[in-house]
Coordinates of C-alpha atoms in Angstrom, one line a residue:
X1 CA 95.0 51.0 63.6
X2 CA 92.9 52.2 66.5
X3 CA 89.7 50.1 66.7
X4 CA 87.9 47.1 65.3
X5 CA 86.2 49.1 62.5
X6 CA 89.6 50.0 61.0
X7 CA 90.9 46.4 61.6
X8 CA 87.9 45.0 59.6
X9 CA 88.8 47.2 56.6
X10 CA 91.9 45.1 56.1
X11 CA 91.4 43.0 52.9
X12 CA 93.3 40.0 54.3
X13 CA 91.1 40.0 57.4
X14 CA 87.9 40.2 55.3
X15 CA 89.2 37.3 53.1
X16 CA 89.8 35.1 56.1
X17 CA 86.4 35.7 57.5
X18 CA 84.9 35.0 54.1
X19 CA 86.7 31.7 54.0
X20 CA 85.0 30.6 57.2
X21 CA 81.5 31.7 56.4
X22 CA 81.5 30.1 53.0
X23 CA 78.4 27.9 52.6
X24 CA 76.6 29.3 55.7
X25 CA 72.9 30.1 55.4
X26 CA 73.1 33.3 57.4
X27 CA 75.5 35.3 59.6
X28 CA 75.0 37.1 62.9
X29 CA 76.4 40.4 64.1
X30 CA 76.9 41.1 67.8
X31 CA 78.3 44.0 69.8
X32 CA 78.1 47.3 71.5
X33 CA 77.0 49.1 68.4
X34 CA 73.7 47.2 68.5
X35 CA 73.1 48.2 72.2
X36 CA 73.8 51.8 71.4
X37 CA 70.9 51.7 68.9
X38 CA 68.5 50.2 71.4
X39 CA 68.8 46.6 70.5
X40 CA 68.8 45.0 74.0
X41 CA 69.7 41.6 72.5
X42 CA 72.9 43.1 71.0
X43 CA 72.7 40.9 67.9
X44 CA 70.8 40.4 64.7
X45 CA 71.0 37.8 61.9
X46 CA 71.1 38.5 58.2
X47 CA 72.1 37.0 54.9
X48 CA 75.8 36.8 54.1
X49 CA 75.5 39.8 51.9
X50 CA 75.3 41.9 55.1
X51 CA 78.8 41.0 56.1
X52 CA 80.5 44.3 55.1
X53 CA 77.8 46.3 56.9
X54 CA 78.4 44.3 60.1
X55 CA 82.1 44.8 59.9
X56 CA 81.7 48.5 59.2
X57 CA 79.9 48.8 62.5
X58 CA 82.6 46.8 64.3
X59 CA 80.4 43.9 65.3
X60 CA 81.5 40.4 66.2
X61 CA 80.7 38.0 63.4
X62 CA 79.1 34.5 63.7
X63 CA 78.2 32.0 61.0
X64 CA 75.2 29.7 61.1
X65 CA 75.7 26.0 61.7
X66 CA 73.1 25.4 59.1
X67 CA 74.9 25.4 55.7
X68 CA 74.8 24.4 52.1
X69 CA 78.0 22.3 51.9
X70 CA 77.9 19.9 54.9
X71 CA 77.4 19.4 58.6
X72 CA 79.7 21.5 60.7
X73 CA 81.1 19.5 63.6
X74 CA 82.4 21.8 66.3
X75 CA 83.8 21.1 69.8
X76 CA 83.8 24.1 72.1
X77 CA 86.1 23.9 75.2
X78 CA 86.1 26.8 77.6
X79 CA 87.3 27.8 81.0
X80 CA 84.4 28.7 83.3
X81 CA 84.3 30.2 86.8
X82 CA 80.7 31.3 87.8
X83 CA 82.0 32.9 91.0
X84 CA 84.5 35.0 89.1
X85 CA 83.3 35.3 85.5
X86 CA 85.9 38.0 84.7
X87 CA 88.8 35.8 85.6
X88 CA 89.5 34.5 82.1
X89 CA 89.8 38.1 80.9
X90 CA 91.9 39.5 83.8
X91 CA 94.3 36.6 84.1
X92 CA 94.2 35.2 80.6
X93 CA 97.9 34.3 80.4
X94 CA 97.8 32.2 83.6
X95 CA 94.5 30.5 82.8
X96 CA 95.4 29.6 79.2
X97 CA 98.9 28.4 79.9
X98 CA 98.3 26.4 83.1
X99 CA 94.6 25.6 83.3
X100 CA 93.3 25.2 79.8
X101 CA 96.5 24.0 78.1
X102 CA 96.7 20.5 79.7
X103 CA 93.1 19.9 78.5
X104 CA 93.8 21.4 75.1
X105 CA 96.7 19.0 74.6
X106 CA 94.4 16.1 75.5
X107 CA 91.8 17.3 72.9
X108 CA 94.5 17.5 70.2
X109 CA 95.8 14.1 71.1
X110 CA 92.3 12.5 70.9
X111 CA 91.6 14.2 67.5
X112 CA 95.0 13.1 66.3
X113 CA 94.5 9.5 67.5
X114 CA 91.2 9.3 65.7
X115 CA 92.5 10.9 62.5
X116 CA 90.2 13.9 62.5
X117 CA 91.3 17.0 60.6
X118 CA 90.3 20.2 62.3
X119 CA 90.8 23.9 62.5
X120 CA 91.6 25.1 66.0
X121 CA 90.5 28.6 66.9
X122 CA 91.3 30.5 70.1
X123 CA 88.2 32.3 71.5
X124 CA 87.6 34.6 74.5
X125 CA 87.3 31.7 76.9
X126 CA 89.0 28.7 75.3
X127 CA 89.1 27.0 71.9
X128 CA 86.9 25.8 69.1
X129 CA 87.7 22.7 67.0
X130 CA 86.0 22.8 63.6
X131 CA 85.6 20.3 60.8
X132 CA 83.0 19.6 58.2
X133 CA 81.4 16.4 57.0
X134 CA 80.4 17.3 53.4
X135 CA 77.0 16.1 52.2
X136 CA 78.6 14.5 49.2
X137 CA 81.0 12.2 51.3
X138 CA 78.8 9.4 52.7
X139 CA 76.9 11.8 54.8
X140 CA 74.0 9.3 54.9
X141 CA 76.0 7.4 57.5
X142 CA 76.0 10.4 59.8
X143 CA 72.3 10.9 59.2
X144 CA 71.6 7.3 60.1
X145 CA 72.7 7.6 63.7
X146 CA 70.7 10.9 64.2
X147 CA 67.3 11.1 65.7
X148 CA 64.7 13.8 65.3
X149 CA 61.7 14.3 67.6
X150 CA 58.4 14.6 65.8
X151 CA 57.9 18.1 67.1
X152 CA 61.3 19.1 65.7
X153 CA 60.5 17.5 62.4
X154 CA 57.4 19.7 62.2
X155 CA 59.5 22.8 63.0
X156 CA 61.9 22.0 60.2
X157 CA 59.2 21.3 57.7
X158 CA 57.1 24.3 58.6
X159 CA 59.9 26.7 59.3
X160 CA 59.1 30.3 58.9
X161 CA 61.9 32.8 58.6
X162 CA 62.0 36.6 58.6
X163 CA 64.6 36.3 55.8
X164 CA 62.6 34.0 53.7
X165 CA 64.7 30.9 54.3
X166 CA 63.1 27.7 53.0
X167 CA 62.1 24.7 55.3
X168 CA 65.1 22.9 56.7
X169 CA 65.8 19.6 55.0
X170 CA 65.4 16.7 57.4
X171 CA 68.7 15.2 56.3
X172 CA 70.5 18.3 57.6
X173 CA 68.7 18.0 60.9
X174 CA 69.6 14.3 61.1
X175 CA 73.3 15.0 60.3
X176 CA 73.3 17.6 63.0
X177 CA 71.8 15.2 65.6
X178 CA 74.4 12.5 64.5
X179 CA 77.2 15.1 65.0
X180 CA 76.2 15.5 68.6
X181 CA 76.4 11.8 69.2
X182 CA 79.8 11.5 67.7
X183 CA 81.0 14.5 69.6
X184 CA 79.7 13.0 72.8
X185 CA 81.7 9.9 72.1
X186 CA 84.9 12.0 71.5
X187 CA 84.2 14.2 74.5
X188 CA 83.8 11.2 76.8
X189 CA 87.2 10.0 75.7
X190 CA 88.7 13.5 76.4
X191 CA 87.0 13.5 79.8
X192 CA 88.4 10.0 80.7
X193 CA 91.9 11.0 79.7
X194 CA 91.5 14.2 81.7
X195 CA 90.4 12.2 84.8
X196 CA 93.5 10.0 84.5
X197 CA 95.7 13.1 84.2
X198 CA 94.1 14.6 87.3
X199 CA 94.7 11.5 89.3
X200 CA 98.4 12.1 88.7
X201 CA 98.3 15.9 89.1
X202 CA 95.7 17.5 91.3
X203 CA 96.5 20.9 89.9
X204 CA 94.6 19.9 86.8
X205 CA 91.2 21.5 87.1
X206 CA 88.1 19.4 86.6
X207 CA 86.5 18.8 83.2
X208 CA 82.7 18.7 82.9
X209 CA 80.0 18.8 80.3
X210 CA 78.7 22.4 80.3
X211 CA 79.1 24.7 83.2
X212 CA 78.4 22.4 86.2
X213 CA 78.7 24.4 89.4
X214 CA 81.6 23.2 91.6
X215 CA 83.6 24.1 94.6
X216 CA 86.3 25.3 94.0
X217 CA 84.3 27.1 91.2
X218 CA 86.6 26.7 88.2
X219 CA 86.7 24.1 85.6
X220 CA 87.0 23.4 81.8
X221 CA 83.7 22.8 80.0
X222 CA 83.3 20.5 77.1
X223 CA 80.3 22.5 75.8
X224 CA 78.1 20.6 73.3
X225 CA 75.1 22.8 73.8
X226 CA 75.1 24.2 70.3
X227 CA 73.6 20.8 69.4
X228 CA 70.7 21.2 71.9
X229 CA 68.4 23.2 69.7
X230 CA 67.1 23.3 66.1
X231 CA 70.1 23.7 63.7
X232 CA 68.7 26.9 62.3
X233 CA 68.9 28.6 65.7
X234 CA 72.6 28.1 66.3
X235 CA 75.7 29.8 65.1
X236 CA 79.4 29.9 66.0
X237 CA 82.0 32.7 66.3
X238 CA 84.1 33.3 63.2
X239 CA 87.9 33.4 63.3
X240 CA 89.4 36.8 62.8
X241 CA 86.1 38.2 64.2
X242 CA 86.4 40.5 67.2
X243 CA 85.3 39.3 70.6
X244 CA 83.5 41.9 72.7
X245 CA 81.3 39.8 74.9
X246 CA 82.8 41.4 78.0
X247 CA 81.9 44.8 76.6
X248 CA 78.3 43.9 76.1
X249 CA 77.7 41.9 79.2
X250 CA 79.3 44.4 81.5
X251 CA 77.0 43.7 84.5
X252 CA 77.5 39.9 84.3
X253 CA 81.2 39.8 83.7
X254 CA 82.1 43.0 85.6
X255 CA 82.3 46.7 84.9
X256 CA 86.0 46.7 85.8
X257 CA 86.6 43.9 83.3
X258 CA 84.9 45.8 80.6
X259 CA 86.8 48.9 81.3
X260 CA 90.3 47.3 81.6
X261 CA 90.2 44.7 78.9
X262 CA 90.2 45.7 75.2
X263 CA 88.2 44.2 72.4
X264 CA 89.8 40.9 71.6
X265 CA 90.2 38.9 68.4
X266 CA 89.3 35.3 67.7
X267 CA 92.2 33.6 65.8
X268 CA 93.2 30.3 64.2
X269 CA 96.1 29.1 66.2
X270 CA 98.1 27.5 63.3
X271 CA 101.6 26.7 64.7
X272 CA 101.9 29.9 66.8
X273 CA 103.0 29.6 70.4
X274 CA 100.5 30.1 73.1
X275 CA 102.5 33.2 74.3
X276 CA 102.3 34.8 70.9
X277 CA 98.7 34.0 70.1
X278 CA 97.6 35.5 73.5
X279 CA 99.4 38.7 72.6
X280 CA 98.2 38.8 69.0
X281 CA 94.5 38.5 70.0
X282 CA 94.7 41.9 71.7
X283 CA 96.6 43.7 68.9
X284 CA 94.7 44.6 65.7
X285 CA 97.8 45.3 63.6
X286 CA 99.5 42.0 64.5
X287 CA 96.3 40.1 63.8
X288 CA 95.8 41.7 60.4
X289 CA 99.4 41.0 59.5
X290 CA 98.8 37.3 60.5
X291 CA 95.8 37.2 58.2
X292 CA 98.2 37.6 55.3
X293 CA 100.1 34.5 56.3
X294 CA 99.1 31.4 54.4
X295 CA 99.1 29.4 57.7
X296 CA 96.2 31.5 58.9
X297 CA 93.7 29.9 56.5
X298 CA 90.2 29.7 57.9
X299 CA 88.9 27.1 55.4
X300 CA 87.0 24.5 57.5
X301 CA 88.7 21.1 56.7
X302 CA 86.9 18.1 55.4
X303 CA 87.0 15.8 58.4
X304 CA 84.7 13.1 57.1
X305 CA 87.4 10.4 56.9
X306 CA 88.3 10.9 60.5
X307 CA 84.6 11.1 61.6
X308 CA 83.9 7.8 59.7
X309 CA 86.6 6.3 61.8
X310 CA 84.9 7.7 64.9
X311 CA 81.6 6.4 63.7
X312 CA 83.0 2.9 63.4
X313 CA 84.3 3.0 67.0
X314 CA 81.1 4.6 68.2
X315 CA 78.9 1.8 66.8
X316 CA 81.0 -0.7 68.8
X317 CA 80.6 1.2 72.0
X318 CA 78.3 1.2 75.0
X319 CA 77.4 4.8 74.2
X320 CA 75.8 3.6 71.0
X321 CA 73.8 1.0 73.0
X322 CA 72.7 3.8 75.3
X323 CA 71.5 5.9 72.4
X324 CA 69.7 3.0 70.8
X325 CA 67.9 2.2 74.0
X326 CA 67.0 5.9 74.4
X327 CA 65.6 6.1 70.9
X328 CA 63.5 2.9 71.4
X329 CA 61.3 4.4 74.2
X330 CA 58.7 7.0 73.6
X331 CA 57.7 9.8 76.0
X332 CA 54.3 9.5 77.7
X333 CA 51.5 11.0 75.7
X334 CA 50.8 14.7 76.7
X335 CA 47.2 13.9 77.7
X336 CA 48.6 11.5 80.3
X337 CA 51.2 13.8 81.8
X338 CA 49.0 14.6 84.9
X339 CA 49.0 10.8 85.6
X340 CA 52.7 10.3 84.9
X341 CA 55.2 13.1 84.8
X342 CA 53.2 15.6 86.8
X343 CA 52.3 12.9 89.3
X344 CA 55.8 12.7 90.8
X345 CA 55.6 13.2 94.6
X346 CA 58.0 16.1 95.1
X347 CA 58.1 15.4 98.9
X348 CA 60.2 12.4 98.0
X349 CA 62.9 14.7 96.6
X350 CA 65.4 16.9 98.4
X351 CA 64.2 20.5 98.6
X352 CA 66.9 21.7 96.2
X353 CA 65.5 19.4 93.5
X354 CA 61.8 20.1 94.2
X355 CA 62.5 23.8 94.1
X356 CA 64.0 23.5 90.6
X357 CA 61.0 21.6 89.4
X358 CA 58.4 24.0 90.8
X359 CA 60.4 27.0 89.6
X360 CA 61.6 25.9 86.2
X361 CA 62.4 29.4 85.0
X362 CA 65.4 29.6 85.4
X363 CA 66.3 26.8 87.9
X364 CA 65.2 23.7 86.0
X365 CA 67.2 24.8 82.9
X366 CA 70.5 25.1 84.7
X367 CA 72.9 22.2 83.9
X368 CA 73.8 21.6 87.6
X369 CA 70.1 21.0 88.5
X370 CA 69.5 19.0 85.3
X371 CA 72.3 16.6 86.1
X372 CA 71.2 16.2 89.7
X373 CA 67.6 15.5 88.8
X374 CA 68.7 13.0 86.1
X375 CA 70.7 11.2 88.8
X376 CA 67.8 11.2 91.3
X377 CA 65.2 9.9 88.9
X378 CA 67.4 7.3 87.5
X379 CA 68.1 6.1 91.1
X380 CA 64.3 5.9 91.5
X381 CA 64.2 3.5 88.6
X382 CA 63.1 5.8 85.8
X383 CA 64.1 5.1 82.2
X384 CA 66.3 7.8 80.7
X385 CA 63.8 8.5 78.0
X386 CA 61.0 9.1 80.6
X387 CA 63.4 11.3 82.5
X388 CA 63.7 13.3 79.3
X389 CA 59.9 13.3 79.0
X390 CA 59.7 14.7 82.6
X391 CA 61.9 17.6 81.6
X392 CA 60.0 18.1 78.4
X393 CA 56.7 18.3 80.3
X394 CA 58.2 21.0 82.5
X395 CA 60.0 22.9 79.7
X396 CA 57.0 23.1 77.5
X397 CA 55.2 26.3 78.0
X398 CA 58.2 28.3 79.1
X399 CA 58.7 31.5 77.1
X400 CA 62.0 30.4 75.6
X401 CA 60.3 27.6 73.7
X402 CA 58.1 29.5 71.4
X403 CA 57.0 28.0 68.1
X404 CA 59.5 28.1 65.3
X405 CA 62.4 28.8 67.6
X406 CA 63.8 26.7 70.4
X407 CA 62.2 23.2 70.9
X408 CA 61.4 22.0 74.5
X409 CA 61.4 18.3 73.6
X410 CA 64.8 18.5 71.8
X411 CA 66.4 20.4 74.7
X412 CA 65.1 17.9 77.2
X413 CA 66.3 14.9 75.2
X414 CA 69.7 16.5 74.6
X415 CA 70.5 17.2 78.3
X416 CA 69.3 13.8 79.5
X417 CA 71.5 12.1 76.9
X418 CA 74.4 14.4 77.8
X419 CA 74.3 13.7 81.6
X420 CA 72.6 10.3 81.5
X421 CA 75.1 8.6 79.3
X422 CA 78.2 9.2 81.6
X423 CA 76.1 7.8 84.5
X424 CA 74.9 4.8 82.5
X425 CA 78.5 4.1 81.4
X426 CA 79.9 4.4 84.9
X427 CA 82.2 7.3 83.8
X428 CA 80.4 9.9 86.0
X429 CA 80.6 8.5 89.6
X430 CA 78.8 11.7 90.8
X431 CA 81.5 12.5 93.4
X432 CA 80.0 15.9 94.0
X433 CA 76.5 14.5 94.6
X434 CA 76.5 15.4 98.3
X435 CA 75.1 18.2 100.3
X436 CA 78.4 19.8 101.3
X437 CA 79.5 20.2 97.6
X438 CA 76.1 21.4 96.7
X439 CA 76.1 24.0 99.5
X440 CA 79.6 25.2 98.6
X441 CA 78.6 25.6 95.0
X442 CA 75.7 27.7 96.0
X443 CA 72.8 25.3 95.2
X444 CA 71.6 24.4 98.7
X445 CA 68.3 26.2 99.4
X446 CA 67.5 24.6 102.8
X447 CA 70.5 23.5 105.0
X448 CA 69.9 20.6 107.3
X449 CA 66.8 19.6 105.4
X450 CA 66.9 16.0 106.5
X451 CA 67.8 14.6 103.0
X452 CA 71.2 13.5 101.9
X453 CA 72.1 13.8 98.2
X454 CA 74.4 10.8 98.5
X455 CA 71.3 8.6 98.7
X456 CA 70.9 9.1 95.0
X457 CA 74.4 8.3 93.8

């Protein structure tokens, strides 16, 4: 077995991939073969019937989060190091065993304590934890805690698709929104346990929501960003799919990384040791043999019983109070933005924050800058919903948020909830909200500016 095309011809591999994509509305193929044909995006989406064609071309396979059977609830944890993005590929054994593993064990303990059934999958940078809440199993309870912006509702109702997909039912959008809120509850528990562990052992690397820039630059991200956009725009990597991100993003991750590291394989971990799974994900024959093992099932488990337990705890939490207060406030009307959100005096802000606001593409969309501005505006007395409105007013009009694709209001609300809730709850003490940390992370644009980020803690 020489390459991924031959690997994909194995019947057991195809069966496992088919198990995972069952019920998906569409699939996505991604890889070098697309770039060779002039597709600069390196991916394309298509109906499930295109699966064999994608595999025959050796593409990575993704499935849509939008599906016919239920709401997919997925937690993505990954190692990140913006200074050395190829580190996870070049030193995978060390990073997985000693840097990701302590956090992985916390994730598994939280899921176990809450009674959530899940499928754990090792990826190119960490792990995915998948479960599904079927529409038939009291799904209305998940929908009830979700919240859809009016602009997003209109996108769902008026959805236009090149593949002829119908409008997205609002109950699916509400379930997707509710899934984010339950995952945030679970992720905050993971984060607090990780903080406690790090107090005892400073070798444990920090845990953050998304890729917050730090110094030293490495951390583990609890990445919930798949819930930051309309459900029909998001997809997730399939177990037993190849992983060739480092081959496609050669210039970002490193030419030497792309040349040295082979195409990898995304695998369900089962009860396999970390040593064996790390070897297997770079060996097509071993992976295809594993696909024949009943323990390698890729059926996404029904986690609704566990998530109902999470829902009960969430409703008794301060996070639930935060979300209710957030939902109760409306953004300022767009016709009033020049008197409200655009009227903010940027001279009152440190230059690093003002620069992000006046140069929103790409600076205002970066998680590090979003978290900083959320903290600053909250310290100035802004309500969290109006902080989200401020971001919405500056996101709207950017090329990324074109009609029928990504939604500026949804993205803004997502990130302010993501970073605002830990501040509101007192979990995020903003220890790195200082000029030295910001400079060391590469986010200071004007040293000795006369401002001190600690003022806004």
